[in-house]
Coordinates of C-alpha atoms and ligand atoms in Angstrom, one line a residue:
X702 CA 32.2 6.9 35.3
X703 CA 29.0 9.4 35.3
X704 CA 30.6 10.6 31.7
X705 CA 30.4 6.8 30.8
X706 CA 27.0 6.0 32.2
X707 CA 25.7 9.5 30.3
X708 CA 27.4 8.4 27.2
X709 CA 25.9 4.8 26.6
X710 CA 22.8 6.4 27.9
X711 CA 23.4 9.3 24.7
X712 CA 24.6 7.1 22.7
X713 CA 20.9 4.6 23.3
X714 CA 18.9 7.6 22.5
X715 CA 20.6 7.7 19.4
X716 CA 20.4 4.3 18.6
X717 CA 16.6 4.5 19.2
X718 CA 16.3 7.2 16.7
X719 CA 18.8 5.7 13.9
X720 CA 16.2 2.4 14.5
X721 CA 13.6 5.4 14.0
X722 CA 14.6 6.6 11.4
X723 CA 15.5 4.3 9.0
X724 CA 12.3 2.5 9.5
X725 CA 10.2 5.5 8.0
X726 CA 12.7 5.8 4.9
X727 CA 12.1 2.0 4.4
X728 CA 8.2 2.3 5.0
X729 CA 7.9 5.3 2.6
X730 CA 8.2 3.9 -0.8
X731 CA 5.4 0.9 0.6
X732 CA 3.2 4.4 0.4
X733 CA 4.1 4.7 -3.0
X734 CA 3.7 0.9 -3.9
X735 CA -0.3 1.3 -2.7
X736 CA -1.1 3.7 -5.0
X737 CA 0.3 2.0 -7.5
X738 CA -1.2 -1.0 -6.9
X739 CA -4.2 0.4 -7.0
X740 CA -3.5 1.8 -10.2
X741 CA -2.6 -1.7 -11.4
X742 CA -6.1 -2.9 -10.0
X743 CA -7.8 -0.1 -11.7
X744 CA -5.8 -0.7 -15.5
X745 CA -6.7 -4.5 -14.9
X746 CA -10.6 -3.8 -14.4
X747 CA -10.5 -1.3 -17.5
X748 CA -9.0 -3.5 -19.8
X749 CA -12.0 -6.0 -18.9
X750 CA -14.6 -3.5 -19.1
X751 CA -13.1 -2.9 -22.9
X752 CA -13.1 -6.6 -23.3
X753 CA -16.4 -6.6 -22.3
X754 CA -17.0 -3.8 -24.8
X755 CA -15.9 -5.3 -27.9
X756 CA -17.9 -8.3 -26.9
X757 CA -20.6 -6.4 -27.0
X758 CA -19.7 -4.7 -30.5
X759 CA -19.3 -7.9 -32.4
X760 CA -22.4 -9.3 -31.5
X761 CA -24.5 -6.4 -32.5
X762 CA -22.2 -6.4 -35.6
X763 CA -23.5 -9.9 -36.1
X764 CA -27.0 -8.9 -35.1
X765 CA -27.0 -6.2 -38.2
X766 CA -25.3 -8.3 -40.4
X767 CA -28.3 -10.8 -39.7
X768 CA -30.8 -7.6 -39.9
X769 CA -29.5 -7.0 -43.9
X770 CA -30.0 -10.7 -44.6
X771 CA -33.9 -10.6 -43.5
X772 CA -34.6 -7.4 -45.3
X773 CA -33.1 -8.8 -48.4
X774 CA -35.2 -12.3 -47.8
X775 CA -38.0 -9.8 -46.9
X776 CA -37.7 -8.2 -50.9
X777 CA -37.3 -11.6 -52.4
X778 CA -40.6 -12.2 -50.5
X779 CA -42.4 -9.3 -51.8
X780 CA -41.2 -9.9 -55.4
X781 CA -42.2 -13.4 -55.3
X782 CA -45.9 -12.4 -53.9
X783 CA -46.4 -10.5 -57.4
X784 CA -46.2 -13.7 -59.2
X785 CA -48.1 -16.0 -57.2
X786 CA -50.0 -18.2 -59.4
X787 CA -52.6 -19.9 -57.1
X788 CA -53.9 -19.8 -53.5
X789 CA -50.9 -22.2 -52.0
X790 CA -48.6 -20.6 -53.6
X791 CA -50.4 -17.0 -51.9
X792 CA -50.3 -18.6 -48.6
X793 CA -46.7 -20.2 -48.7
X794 CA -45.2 -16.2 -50.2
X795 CA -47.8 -15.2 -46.7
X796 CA -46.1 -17.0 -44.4
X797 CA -42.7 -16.4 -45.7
X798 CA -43.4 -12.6 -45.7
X799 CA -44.4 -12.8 -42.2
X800 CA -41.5 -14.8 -40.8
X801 CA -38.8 -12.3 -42.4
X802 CA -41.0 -9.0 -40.9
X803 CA -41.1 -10.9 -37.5
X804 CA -37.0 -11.8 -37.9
X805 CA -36.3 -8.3 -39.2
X806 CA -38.2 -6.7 -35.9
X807 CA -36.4 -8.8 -33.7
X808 CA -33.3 -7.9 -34.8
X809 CA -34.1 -4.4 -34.7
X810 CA -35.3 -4.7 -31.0
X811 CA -32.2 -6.7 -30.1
X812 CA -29.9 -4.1 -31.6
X813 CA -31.4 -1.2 -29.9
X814 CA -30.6 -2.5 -27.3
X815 CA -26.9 -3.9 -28.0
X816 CA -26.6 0.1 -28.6
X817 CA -27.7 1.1 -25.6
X818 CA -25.5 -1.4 -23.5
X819 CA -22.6 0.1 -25.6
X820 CA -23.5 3.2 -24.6
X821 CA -23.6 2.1 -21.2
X822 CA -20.3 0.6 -20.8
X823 CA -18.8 3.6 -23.0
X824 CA -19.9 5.8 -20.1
X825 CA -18.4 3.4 -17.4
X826 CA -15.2 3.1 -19.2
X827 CA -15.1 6.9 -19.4
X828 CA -15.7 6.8 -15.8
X829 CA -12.9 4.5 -15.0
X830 CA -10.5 6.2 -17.3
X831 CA -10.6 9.1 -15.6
X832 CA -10.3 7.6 -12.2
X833 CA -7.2 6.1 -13.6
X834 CA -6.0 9.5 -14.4
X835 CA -6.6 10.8 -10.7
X836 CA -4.9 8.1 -9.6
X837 CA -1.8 8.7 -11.4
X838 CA -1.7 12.4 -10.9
X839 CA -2.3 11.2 -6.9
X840 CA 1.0 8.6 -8.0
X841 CA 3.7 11.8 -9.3
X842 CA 2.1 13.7 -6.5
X843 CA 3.1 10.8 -3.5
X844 CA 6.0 9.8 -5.6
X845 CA 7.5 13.8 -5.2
X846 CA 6.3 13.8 -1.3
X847 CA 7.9 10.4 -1.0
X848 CA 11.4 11.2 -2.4
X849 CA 11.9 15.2 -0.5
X850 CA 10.8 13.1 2.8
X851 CA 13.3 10.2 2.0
X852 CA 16.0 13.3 1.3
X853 CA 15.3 14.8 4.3
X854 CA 15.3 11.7 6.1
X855 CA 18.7 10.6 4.7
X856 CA 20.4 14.2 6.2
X857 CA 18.9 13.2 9.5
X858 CA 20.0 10.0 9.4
X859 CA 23.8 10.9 8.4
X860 CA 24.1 13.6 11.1
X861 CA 22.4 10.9 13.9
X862 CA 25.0 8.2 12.5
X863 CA 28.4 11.1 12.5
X864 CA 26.9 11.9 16.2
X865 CA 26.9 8.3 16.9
X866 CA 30.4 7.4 15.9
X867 CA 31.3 10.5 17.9
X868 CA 29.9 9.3 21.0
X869 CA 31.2 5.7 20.3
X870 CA 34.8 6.9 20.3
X871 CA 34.1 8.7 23.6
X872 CA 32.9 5.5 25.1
X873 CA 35.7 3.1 26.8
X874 CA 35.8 -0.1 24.4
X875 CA 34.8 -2.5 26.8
X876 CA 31.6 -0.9 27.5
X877 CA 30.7 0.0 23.8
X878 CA 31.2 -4.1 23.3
X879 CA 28.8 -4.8 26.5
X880 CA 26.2 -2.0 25.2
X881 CA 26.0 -3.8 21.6
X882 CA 25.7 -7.2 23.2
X883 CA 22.9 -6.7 25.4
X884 CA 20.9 -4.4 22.7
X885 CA 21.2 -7.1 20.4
X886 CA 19.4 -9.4 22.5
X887 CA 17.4 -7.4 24.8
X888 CA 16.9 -4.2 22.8
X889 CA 17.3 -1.2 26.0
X890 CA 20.7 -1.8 27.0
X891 CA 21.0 1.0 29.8
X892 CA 18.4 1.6 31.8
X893 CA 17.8 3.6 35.2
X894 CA 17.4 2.6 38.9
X895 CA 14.3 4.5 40.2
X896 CA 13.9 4.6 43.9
X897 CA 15.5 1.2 44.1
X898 CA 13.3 -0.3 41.2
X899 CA 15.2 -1.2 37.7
X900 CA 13.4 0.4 34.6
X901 CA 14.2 -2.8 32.5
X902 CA 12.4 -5.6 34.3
X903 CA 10.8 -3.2 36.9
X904 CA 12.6 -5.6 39.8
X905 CA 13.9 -4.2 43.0
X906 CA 17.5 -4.3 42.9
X907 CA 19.4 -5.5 46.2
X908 CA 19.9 -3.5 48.5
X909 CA 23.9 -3.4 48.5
X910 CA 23.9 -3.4 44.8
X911 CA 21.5 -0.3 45.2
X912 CA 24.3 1.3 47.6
X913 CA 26.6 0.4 44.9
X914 CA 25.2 2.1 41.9
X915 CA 24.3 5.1 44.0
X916 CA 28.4 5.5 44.3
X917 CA 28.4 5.8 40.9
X918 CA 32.2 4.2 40.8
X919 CA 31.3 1.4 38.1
X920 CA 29.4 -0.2 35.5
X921 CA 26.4 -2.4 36.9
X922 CA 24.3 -5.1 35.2
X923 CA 20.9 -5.7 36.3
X924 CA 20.9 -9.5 38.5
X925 CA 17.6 -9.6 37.0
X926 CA 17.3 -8.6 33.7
X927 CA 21.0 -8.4 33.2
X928 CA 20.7 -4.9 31.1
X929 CA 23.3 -2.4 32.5
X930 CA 21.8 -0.4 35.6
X931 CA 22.8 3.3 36.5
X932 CA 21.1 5.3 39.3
X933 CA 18.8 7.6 37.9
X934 CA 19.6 10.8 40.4
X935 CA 23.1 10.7 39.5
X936 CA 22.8 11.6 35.9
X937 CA 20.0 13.9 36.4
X938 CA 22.2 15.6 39.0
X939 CA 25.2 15.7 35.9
X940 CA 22.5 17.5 33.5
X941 CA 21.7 20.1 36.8
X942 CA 25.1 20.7 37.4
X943 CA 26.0 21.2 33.5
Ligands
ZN2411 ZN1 16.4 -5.1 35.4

């Protein structure tokens, strides 16, 4: 029976680090899945910014396009003023020479400064690019760290699980069946009596069933939290004596 009791409790240690185990080889890859995420986040914001960019090109493309038109109007202007033939005639060519020079120096102020927002968003799309470029380098980096710890998670895992099936054939068939029962629904499925006091529920036990497990003659189950109940002093006396 204390071979039993020190099985299932072998055989719950293992189970604990299967459980373990496989949860880190599934949460490993959601490391991976951050960064590129991130990188997704970053390509999305870029291609805006460039967006943004050619926005910005076009309408400095219309600007100069608008620039040529009042510098030709502007010579048209200036030919016309040497063939004036009276004073309304002086003062309508005036005006008109004036407009065009006003049009042509906005257009130039508005352009300069199109160019330097260019420049601007050339420099933050630099910027970005090359974050985007750390990022990925930080993505084949995690992606390599990611799939030698899965590898060496999987040769862990495969010598818990042969160990497990080991101990599972050791173990009488009865009490294998109880062990998976109860772990299903109550997680612990063997748990030790402490100086009268079960580990599960942290209830005193009664004192004949007490008396009982101290025999060490048979399997127990917890009247409280109905998780299978050893004494704790006579396993540890097992591991002393072996
Ligand atoms: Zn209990």
């Amino acid at each position: 029976m204390r071979d039993q009791l020190r099985l299932l409790e072998e055989l719950q240690r293992h189970d604990a680090e299967l459980l373990e185990l496989e949860g880190l080889c599934k949460s490993l890859p959601e490391r991976v899945q951050k960064v590129e995420s991130a990188i997704a986040e970053l390509d999305r914001l870029l291609a805006e910014k460039r967006l943004e960019l050619a926005d910005t090109e076009a309408f400095r493309k219309g600007q100069e396009q608008e620039k040529k038109d009042a510098s030709e109007q502007l010579s048209r202007a200036k030919a016309k003023s040497s063939q004036v033939r009276n004073l309304k005639e002086q003062n309508a060519v005036q005006r008109e020479l004036e407009n065009t020079r006003r049009q042509l120096e906005q257009r130039e102020e508005e352009i300069t400064k199109l160019s330097q927002a260019i420049a601007e968003q050339q420099g933050k799309i630099a910027e970005h690019e090359a974050r985007v470029g750390d990022q990925r380098k930080e993505l084949a980096a995690e992606h390599d760290r990611v799939a030698k710890r899965i590898a060496e998670l999987q040769g862990k895992l495969q010598a818990a699980r042969t160990r497990r099936e080991e101990l599972a054939t050791k173990l009488r068939p009865d009490f294998l069946k109880k062990y998976s029962t109860i772990r299903i629904r109550r997680g612990l499925a063997i748990v030790a009596v402490h100086d009268g006091t079960c580990r599960g529920c942290n209830m005193r036990i009664p004192p004949q069933l007490y008396n009982i497990i101290q025999r060490g003659a048979s399997l127990e189950i917890c009247p409280n939290c109905n998780r299978m109940i050893y004494w704790a002093k006579l396993l540890e006396e097992v591991s002393e004596t072996a």
